[in-house]
């Protein structure tokens, strides 16, 4: 039995709505294009028929459509243990959950207290060992980097992965391009590894040297997730519609490039249109209802193209394993899984907006995901309004959190928010958003333009404001599981 | 006369730079914004000092209060800060230099190899709004270039931002270069970014670490710029 949860996909956008988003993104790429200065990438684009104007490259609708058509629609991500293979295919979707990174810190429970420390090699080893044992970790995205010099990073990471996991190895970022042949030699079968390339810097910029590494990875026929992660109100419009059009344009531009390098390229679509805390410190909001909604909508777009989706769920904004973190995570998993994202990365272990991971959190999340999977397979296609709340409660109760009526109301509000569109997906509105993006991109400081444009949306309540879920969690079982896997060894000994 | 100063203040609080600006309300499009009003006031021979002291300064103070009370959000602060910056540009020639109180020149940059600029941009906006004359060098700026700009502008403050553990080292490199050039004592070096800490600041010899812009300003309040 291959890994993954077979699901009945739920959609938030209709096909017609996806089509007009596509139209909007094409208009952006035709009229404004992407900023690009890397000579290698520029040559590829120009040979493929794109037009260079100053430091931007513009591509036609036709070029985009052809690239989408050529892109691999299904492929297998292998693993050391054949039982751990992942089949990615939008026609018969299976949802897989994996870890995420790269966290800078590790939170560990020591003498009853959570302590935050800079992540080191031993943490990577411990996390790999824990995740090897957890049933619901389908693949490993590099959670933290080993603390070795940059020149040694790629090979050391590969070595540690090979030693401690039999699951698919998503090495995430390639530090030194020329290390790729050695990595391939080390792993043997190149389909047992994959990468994530943050090639797009919003708004609409394909950056060097990332773009060059991306070209190299694609040319080696290794699956790579094309990542774009704007923060609405800062590097994209606060508007959901505007942000999605922009993310889509950014990813499409790299899809075009990938197919120019290698027709039929194996890419994953990783669009993460999150928001930011414009009320206070503009920090990213990954797990708040509006972000959960936007990320789920992206999955619909990937189905429209038939390109496998690298989703993101459960990057909690909380700094520690709390009830609030768990409730955010459950909603993230449930909506992202129901929307059919096949390769859900960052699904386990993440805290503090991808800054921190915690061994305990992996175990908590594994339990949470098991509940989500159980529910989704028992009620395929069910309305998530009713039962979304049930799963959150079940998860909280698993850790002996006392649930209350107030919590029930809060969870219901969040789910309601995720389900309710705030803007229309009409051709006029889309054109209006495209104009906003063009305007911001052509101004000297796009971030202040997006920020200023966000004032009205903020007042319309486009960022969810709710209450925290409070309640002490009993982590006894979690700690027991952790000690069972790692032994009673304290960190560093 | 009082009327137009009131209008300037009102539009500053609404964050409307010019006629095209919506404020939070589309209805405002077409009505004069801060820049048009300031020009009009000058034409009406209203003393520039009055524009500054009776409209701009109290307006910005009110924005600060609204922000603290949670009524205003970051984009509102930014919009008003932009109005101040534009208005100051218009008023500058009327002052002999001293009267617009600048808290000093502040050069800010994201270090070499690092493309993250969201935090840096916010910090520079807030610094500007609180009276610093900010020169933002952008992202991926080499230590050498930062140092030569500090030298050229005689800036009293330098802000460095890094979001990657692999680029943090360029902060030390920049500080070392400042020393080599004999500039270290004339500039307050202030660092920030997610992987950076108080401890790191001490280790590399920076003057202060700012968790965010407000933290940095609080700490800067306690230090006097040696160059100025
Ligand atoms: C958005 C983002 C991006 C965007 C950047 C867009 C942009 N225009 O800036 C994109 C997608 C392009 C990106 C790319 C990459 N990123 Co990134 N990114 C982030 C993310 C999610 C948020 C950063 C942010 O904008 N925060 C919001 C702002 C407001 O906060 P801030 O920057 O911390 O700034 C505040 C304070 O720190 C302080 N401050 C900041 N600077 C200064 C300066 C002074 C003088 C003062 C006083 C204060 C101050 O005040 C600010 C306001 O409160 C962080 C994770 C995180 N949660 O921080 C990862 C993160 C920083 N990125 C990371 C990585 C790994 C990368 C990539 C290498 C990914 C890749 N595989 O290619 C590339 C690197 C590209 C490069 N060469 O720089 C890692 C870094 C890990 C590490 N060990 O170094 C992080 C931590 C994510 C993670 N855990 O994986 N990233």
PDB file of N, CA, C and O in Angstrom, chain B residues 64-117:
ATOM      1  N   UNK B  64       0.550  58.873  16.705  1.00  0.00           N
ATOM      2  CA  UNK B  64       1.244  58.016  17.668  1.00  0.00           C
ATOM      3  C   UNK B  64       0.299  57.521  18.751  1.00  0.00           C
ATOM      4  O   UNK B  64       0.303  56.341  19.112  1.00  0.00           O
ATOM      5  N   UNK B  65      -0.535  58.445  19.244  1.00  0.00           N
ATOM      6  CA  UNK B  65      -1.488  58.075  20.296  1.00  0.00           C
ATOM      7  C   UNK B  65      -2.504  57.067  19.755  1.00  0.00           C
ATOM      8  O   UNK B  65      -2.783  56.041  20.386  1.00  0.00           O
ATOM      9  N   UNK B  66      -3.000  57.341  18.555  1.00  0.00           N
ATOM     10  CA  UNK B  66      -3.978  56.421  17.954  1.00  0.00           C
ATOM     11  C   UNK B  66      -3.386  55.025  17.790  1.00  0.00           C
ATOM     12  O   UNK B  66      -4.054  54.017  17.976  1.00  0.00           O
ATOM     13  N   UNK B  67      -2.102  54.972  17.443  1.00  0.00           N
ATOM     14  CA  UNK B  67      -1.435  53.678  17.271  1.00  0.00           C
ATOM     15  C   UNK B  67      -1.313  52.967  18.616  1.00  0.00           C
ATOM     16  O   UNK B  67      -1.607  51.781  18.747  1.00  0.00           O
ATOM     17  N   UNK B  68      -0.888  53.720  19.610  1.00  0.00           N
ATOM     18  CA  UNK B  68      -0.741  53.109  20.941  1.00  0.00           C
ATOM     19  C   UNK B  68      -2.077  52.592  21.459  1.00  0.00           C
ATOM     20  O   UNK B  68      -2.139  51.575  22.129  1.00  0.00           O
ATOM     21  N   UNK B  69      -3.138  53.320  21.144  1.00  0.00           N
ATOM     22  CA  UNK B  69      -4.456  52.900  21.620  1.00  0.00           C
ATOM     23  C   UNK B  69      -5.047  51.760  20.805  1.00  0.00           C
ATOM     24  O   UNK B  69      -6.124  51.262  21.108  1.00  0.00           O
ATOM     25  N   UNK B  70      -4.344  51.382  19.753  1.00  0.00           N
ATOM     26  CA  UNK B  70      -4.825  50.260  18.951  1.00  0.00           C
ATOM     27  C   UNK B  70      -5.837  50.664  17.898  1.00  0.00           C
ATOM     28  O   UNK B  70      -6.347  49.844  17.143  1.00  0.00           O
ATOM     29  N   UNK B  71      -6.124  51.957  17.834  1.00  0.00           N
ATOM     30  CA  UNK B  71      -7.075  52.440  16.841  1.00  0.00           C
ATOM     31  C   UNK B  71      -6.413  52.420  15.459  1.00  0.00           C
ATOM     32  O   UNK B  71      -7.022  52.054  14.472  1.00  0.00           O
ATOM     33  N   UNK B  72      -5.142  52.798  15.434  1.00  0.00           N
ATOM     34  CA  UNK B  72      -4.385  52.826  14.187  1.00  0.00           C
ATOM     35  C   UNK B  72      -3.500  51.607  14.058  1.00  0.00           C
ATOM     36  O   UNK B  72      -3.008  51.072  15.042  1.00  0.00           O
ATOM     37  N   UNK B  73      -3.298  51.197  12.803  1.00  0.00           N
ATOM     38  CA  UNK B  73      -2.469  50.041  12.549  1.00  0.00           C
ATOM     39  C   UNK B  73      -1.215  50.465  11.781  1.00  0.00           C
ATOM     40  O   UNK B  73      -1.085  51.629  11.403  1.00  0.00           O
ATOM     41  N   UNK B  74      -0.340  49.505  11.539  1.00  0.00           N
ATOM     42  CA  UNK B  74       0.942  49.840  10.920  1.00  0.00           C
ATOM     43  C   UNK B  74       0.786  50.639   9.612  1.00  0.00           C
ATOM     44  O   UNK B  74       1.462  51.647   9.424  1.00  0.00           O
ATOM     45  N   UNK B  75      -0.098  50.207   8.700  1.00  0.00           N
ATOM     46  CA  UNK B  75      -0.205  50.961   7.443  1.00  0.00           C
ATOM     47  C   UNK B  75      -0.652  52.407   7.656  1.00  0.00           C
ATOM     48  O   UNK B  75      -0.295  53.282   6.857  1.00  0.00           O
ATOM     49  N   UNK B  76      -1.406  52.655   8.721  1.00  0.00           N
ATOM     50  CA  UNK B  76      -1.855  54.022   8.991  1.00  0.00           C
ATOM     51  C   UNK B  76      -0.676  54.891   9.415  1.00  0.00           C
ATOM     52  O   UNK B  76      -0.534  56.030   8.988  1.00  0.00           O
ATOM     53  N   UNK B  77       0.175  54.301  10.255  1.00  0.00           N
ATOM     54  CA  UNK B  77       1.400  54.992  10.683  1.00  0.00           C
ATOM     55  C   UNK B  77       2.238  55.337   9.471  1.00  0.00           C
ATOM     56  O   UNK B  77       2.754  56.441   9.333  1.00  0.00           O
ATOM     57  N   UNK B  78       2.372  54.317   8.608  1.00  0.00           N
ATOM     58  CA  UNK B  78       3.207  54.503   7.428  1.00  0.00           C
ATOM     59  C   UNK B  78       2.660  55.615   6.541  1.00  0.00           C
ATOM     60  O   UNK B  78       3.409  56.468   6.063  1.00  0.00           O
ATOM     61  N   UNK B  79       1.340  55.630   6.356  1.00  0.00           N
ATOM     62  CA  UNK B  79       0.734  56.630   5.482  1.00  0.00           C
ATOM     63  C   UNK B  79       1.010  58.028   6.038  1.00  0.00           C
ATOM     64  O   UNK B  79       1.382  58.941   5.296  1.00  0.00           O
ATOM     65  N   UNK B  80       0.853  58.188   7.341  1.00  0.00           N
ATOM     66  CA  UNK B  80       1.103  59.507   7.934  1.00  0.00           C
ATOM     67  C   UNK B  80       2.582  59.861   7.864  1.00  0.00           C
ATOM     68  O   UNK B  80       2.940  61.020   7.632  1.00  0.00           O
ATOM     69  N   UNK B  81       3.432  58.859   8.071  1.00  0.00           N
ATOM     70  CA  UNK B  81       4.870  59.119   7.997  1.00  0.00           C
ATOM     71  C   UNK B  81       5.252  59.600   6.602  1.00  0.00           C
ATOM     72  O   UNK B  81       6.095  60.492   6.447  1.00  0.00           O
ATOM     73  N   UNK B  82       4.606  59.021   5.602  1.00  0.00           N
ATOM     74  CA  UNK B  82       4.883  59.453   4.231  1.00  0.00           C
ATOM     75  C   UNK B  82       4.480  60.909   4.026  1.00  0.00           C
ATOM     76  O   UNK B  82       5.175  61.667   3.348  1.00  0.00           O
ATOM     77  N   UNK B  83       3.347  61.292   4.621  1.00  0.00           N
ATOM     78  CA  UNK B  83       2.890  62.676   4.505  1.00  0.00           C
ATOM     79  C   UNK B  83       3.920  63.621   5.108  1.00  0.00           C
ATOM     80  O   UNK B  83       4.250  64.658   4.527  1.00  0.00           O
ATOM     81  N   UNK B  84       4.427  63.245   6.277  1.00  0.00           N
ATOM     82  CA  UNK B  84       5.432  64.070   6.944  1.00  0.00           C
ATOM     83  C   UNK B  84       6.664  64.217   6.056  1.00  0.00           C
ATOM     84  O   UNK B  84       7.182  65.320   5.855  1.00  0.00           O
ATOM     85  N   UNK B  85       7.092  63.079   5.493  1.00  0.00           N
ATOM     86  CA  UNK B  85       8.301  63.116   4.674  1.00  0.00           C
ATOM     87  C   UNK B  85       8.117  64.061   3.480  1.00  0.00           C
ATOM     88  O   UNK B  85       9.000  64.869   3.177  1.00  0.00           O
ATOM     89  N   UNK B  86       6.958  63.953   2.822  1.00  0.00           N
ATOM     90  CA  UNK B  86       6.708  64.801   1.648  1.00  0.00           C
ATOM     91  C   UNK B  86       6.590  66.273   2.044  1.00  0.00           C
ATOM     92  O   UNK B  86       7.121  67.161   1.372  1.00  0.00           O
ATOM     93  N   UNK B  87       5.882  66.521   3.146  1.00  0.00           N
ATOM     94  CA  UNK B  87       5.704  67.901   3.592  1.00  0.00           C
ATOM     95  C   UNK B  87       7.054  68.523   3.954  1.00  0.00           C
ATOM     96  O   UNK B  87       7.332  69.680   3.632  1.00  0.00           O
ATOM     97  N   UNK B  88       7.900  67.718   4.597  1.00  0.00           N
ATOM     98  CA  UNK B  88       9.208  68.232   5.005  1.00  0.00           C
ATOM     99  C   UNK B  88      10.029  68.631   3.784  1.00  0.00           C
ATOM    100  O   UNK B  88      10.725  69.644   3.799  1.00  0.00           O
ATOM    101  N   UNK B  89       9.899  67.810   2.717  1.00  0.00           N
ATOM    102  CA  UNK B  89      10.634  68.123   1.489  1.00  0.00           C
ATOM    103  C   UNK B  89      10.241  69.519   0.972  1.00  0.00           C
ATOM    104  O   UNK B  89      11.086  70.284   0.524  1.00  0.00           O
ATOM    105  N   UNK B  90       8.948  69.809   1.041  1.00  0.00           N
ATOM    106  CA  UNK B  90       8.474  71.105   0.539  1.00  0.00           C
ATOM    107  C   UNK B  90       8.955  72.242   1.447  1.00  0.00           C
ATOM    108  O   UNK B  90       9.328  73.312   0.976  1.00  0.00           O
ATOM    109  N   UNK B  91       8.973  71.960   2.746  1.00  0.00           N
ATOM    110  CA  UNK B  91       9.296  73.035   3.694  1.00  0.00           C
ATOM    111  C   UNK B  91      10.791  73.295   3.839  1.00  0.00           C
ATOM    112  O   UNK B  91      11.199  74.389   4.222  1.00  0.00           O
ATOM    113  N   UNK B  92      11.573  72.289   3.527  1.00  0.00           N
ATOM    114  CA  UNK B  92      13.012  72.365   3.771  1.00  0.00           C
ATOM    115  C   UNK B  92      13.671  73.678   3.322  1.00  0.00           C
ATOM    116  O   UNK B  92      14.382  74.316   4.096  1.00  0.00           O
ATOM    117  N   UNK B  93      13.429  74.103   2.059  1.00  0.00           N
ATOM    118  CA  UNK B  93      14.112  75.312   1.578  1.00  0.00           C
ATOM    119  C   UNK B  93      13.799  76.553   2.419  1.00  0.00           C
ATOM    120  O   UNK B  93      14.568  77.515   2.405  1.00  0.00           O
ATOM    121  N   UNK B  94      12.682  76.545   3.129  1.00  0.00           N
ATOM    122  CA  UNK B  94      12.295  77.714   3.913  1.00  0.00           C
ATOM    123  C   UNK B  94      13.021  77.810   5.243  1.00  0.00           C
ATOM    124  O   UNK B  94      12.929  78.789   5.932  1.00  0.00           O
ATOM    125  N   UNK B  95      13.649  76.719   5.614  1.00  0.00           N
ATOM    126  CA  UNK B  95      14.342  76.748   6.899  1.00  0.00           C
ATOM    127  C   UNK B  95      15.835  76.866   6.679  1.00  0.00           C
ATOM    128  O   UNK B  95      16.367  76.338   5.716  1.00  0.00           O
ATOM    129  N   UNK B  96      16.489  77.507   7.608  1.00  0.00           N
ATOM    130  CA  UNK B  96      17.934  77.678   7.423  1.00  0.00           C
ATOM    131  C   UNK B  96      18.667  76.375   7.752  1.00  0.00           C
ATOM    132  O   UNK B  96      19.875  76.313   7.722  1.00  0.00           O
ATOM    133  N   UNK B  97      17.951  75.339   8.058  1.00  0.00           N
ATOM    134  CA  UNK B  97      18.627  74.077   8.319  1.00  0.00           C
ATOM    135  C   UNK B  97      18.365  73.589   9.721  1.00  0.00           C
ATOM    136  O   UNK B  97      18.002  72.441   9.947  1.00  0.00           O
ATOM    137  N   UNK B  98      18.497  74.487  10.682  1.00  0.00           N
ATOM    138  CA  UNK B  98      18.417  74.068  12.074  1.00  0.00           C
ATOM    139  C   UNK B  98      16.978  73.761  12.530  1.00  0.00           C
ATOM    140  O   UNK B  98      16.759  72.906  13.360  1.00  0.00           O
ATOM    141  N   UNK B  99      16.054  74.514  11.950  1.00  0.00           N
ATOM    142  CA  UNK B  99      14.733  74.495  12.564  1.00  0.00           C
ATOM    143  C   UNK B  99      13.975  73.178  12.428  1.00  0.00           C
ATOM    144  O   UNK B  99      13.225  72.806  13.291  1.00  0.00           O
ATOM    145  N   UNK B 100      14.153  72.503  11.278  1.00  0.00           N
ATOM    146  CA  UNK B 100      13.531  71.179  11.203  1.00  0.00           C
ATOM    147  C   UNK B 100      14.454  70.267  11.984  1.00  0.00           C
ATOM    148  O   UNK B 100      15.593  70.046  11.606  1.00  0.00           O
ATOM    149  N   UNK B 101      13.921  69.816  13.097  1.00  0.00           N
ATOM    150  CA  UNK B 101      14.811  69.066  13.962  1.00  0.00           C
ATOM    151  C   UNK B 101      14.975  67.641  13.502  1.00  0.00           C
ATOM    152  O   UNK B 101      14.090  66.808  13.683  1.00  0.00           O
ATOM    153  N   UNK B 102      16.104  67.367  12.874  1.00  0.00           N
ATOM    154  CA  UNK B 102      16.387  65.996  12.498  1.00  0.00           C
ATOM    155  C   UNK B 102      17.125  65.355  13.660  1.00  0.00           C
ATOM    156  O   UNK B 102      17.938  66.003  14.321  1.00  0.00           O
ATOM    157  N   UNK B 103      16.802  64.082  13.913  1.00  0.00           N
ATOM    158  CA  UNK B 103      17.522  63.412  15.004  1.00  0.00           C
ATOM    159  C   UNK B 103      18.832  62.834  14.495  1.00  0.00           C
ATOM    160  O   UNK B 103      19.535  62.151  15.224  1.00  0.00           O
ATOM    161  N   UNK B 104      19.128  63.074  13.227  1.00  0.00           N
ATOM    162  CA  UNK B 104      20.415  62.636  12.705  1.00  0.00           C
ATOM    163  C   UNK B 104      20.252  61.765  11.477  1.00  0.00           C
ATOM    164  O   UNK B 104      19.165  61.286  11.169  1.00  0.00           O
ATOM    165  N   UNK B 105      21.347  61.596  10.770  1.00  0.00           N
ATOM    166  CA  UNK B 105      21.341  60.771   9.557  1.00  0.00           C
ATOM    167  C   UNK B 105      21.424  59.301   9.928  1.00  0.00           C
ATOM    168  O   UNK B 105      22.281  58.903  10.718  1.00  0.00           O
ATOM    169  N   UNK B 106      20.559  58.508   9.341  1.00  0.00           N
ATOM    170  CA  UNK B 106      20.509  57.088   9.664  1.00  0.00           C
ATOM    171  C   UNK B 106      20.609  56.297   8.361  1.00  0.00           C
ATOM    172  O   UNK B 106      19.707  56.309   7.541  1.00  0.00           O
ATOM    173  N   UNK B 107      21.745  55.640   8.181  1.00  0.00           N
ATOM    174  CA  UNK B 107      21.903  54.786   7.003  1.00  0.00           C
ATOM    175  C   UNK B 107      21.466  53.376   7.390  1.00  0.00           C
ATOM    176  O   UNK B 107      21.819  52.884   8.462  1.00  0.00           O
ATOM    177  N   UNK B 108      20.673  52.744   6.553  1.00  0.00           N
ATOM    178  CA  UNK B 108      20.194  51.403   6.893  1.00  0.00           C
ATOM    179  C   UNK B 108      20.314  50.479   5.680  1.00  0.00           C
ATOM    180  O   UNK B 108      20.153  50.926   4.537  1.00  0.00           O
ATOM    181  N   UNK B 109      20.636  49.214   5.913  1.00  0.00           N
ATOM    182  CA  UNK B 109      20.797  48.280   4.796  1.00  0.00           C
ATOM    183  C   UNK B 109      20.597  46.851   5.266  1.00  0.00           C
ATOM    184  O   UNK B 109      20.804  46.530   6.431  1.00  0.00           O
ATOM    185  N   UNK B 110      20.177  45.999   4.325  1.00  0.00           N
ATOM    186  CA  UNK B 110      20.227  44.563   4.565  1.00  0.00           C
ATOM    187  C   UNK B 110      21.576  44.108   4.032  1.00  0.00           C
ATOM    188  O   UNK B 110      21.995  44.529   2.954  1.00  0.00           O
ATOM    189  N   UNK B 111      22.255  43.242   4.789  1.00  0.00           N
ATOM    190  CA  UNK B 111      23.646  42.925   4.454  1.00  0.00           C
ATOM    191  C   UNK B 111      23.771  42.023   3.224  1.00  0.00           C
ATOM    192  O   UNK B 111      22.789  41.453   2.740  1.00  0.00           O
ATOM    193  N   UNK B 112      24.995  41.871   2.762  1.00  0.00           N
ATOM    194  CA  UNK B 112      25.314  41.085   1.566  1.00  0.00           C
ATOM    195  C   UNK B 112      24.712  39.669   1.640  1.00  0.00           C
ATOM    196  O   UNK B 112      24.771  39.028   2.678  1.00  0.00           O
ATOM    197  N   UNK B 113      24.189  39.223   0.511  1.00  0.00           N
ATOM    198  CA  UNK B 113      23.679  37.851   0.415  1.00  0.00           C
ATOM    199  C   UNK B 113      22.277  37.678   0.967  1.00  0.00           C
ATOM    200  O   UNK B 113      21.709  36.594   0.917  1.00  0.00           O
ATOM    201  N   UNK B 114      21.716  38.748   1.499  1.00  0.00           N
ATOM    202  CA  UNK B 114      20.416  38.629   2.156  1.00  0.00           C
ATOM    203  C   UNK B 114      19.376  39.497   1.453  1.00  0.00           C
ATOM    204  O   UNK B 114      19.593  40.688   1.256  1.00  0.00           O
ATOM    205  N   UNK B 115      18.287  38.854   1.069  1.00  0.00           N
ATOM    206  CA  UNK B 115      17.266  39.574   0.300  1.00  0.00           C
ATOM    207  C   UNK B 115      16.089  40.026   1.158  1.00  0.00           C
ATOM    208  O   UNK B 115      15.177  40.659   0.675  1.00  0.00           O
ATOM    209  N   UNK B 116      16.085  39.623   2.419  1.00  0.00           N
ATOM    210  CA  UNK B 116      14.931  39.951   3.262  1.00  0.00           C
ATOM    211  C   UNK B 116      14.889  41.446   3.562  1.00  0.00           C
ATOM    212  O   UNK B 116      15.844  41.990   4.092  1.00  0.00           O
ATOM    213  N   UNK B 117      13.782  42.076   3.205  1.00  0.00           N
ATOM    214  CA  UNK B 117      13.751  43.516   3.447  1.00  0.00           C
ATOM    215  C   UNK B 117      12.474  44.012   4.122  1.00  0.00           C
ATOM    216  O   UNK B 117      12.334  45.196   4.380  1.00  0.00           O
TER     217      UNK B 117
END
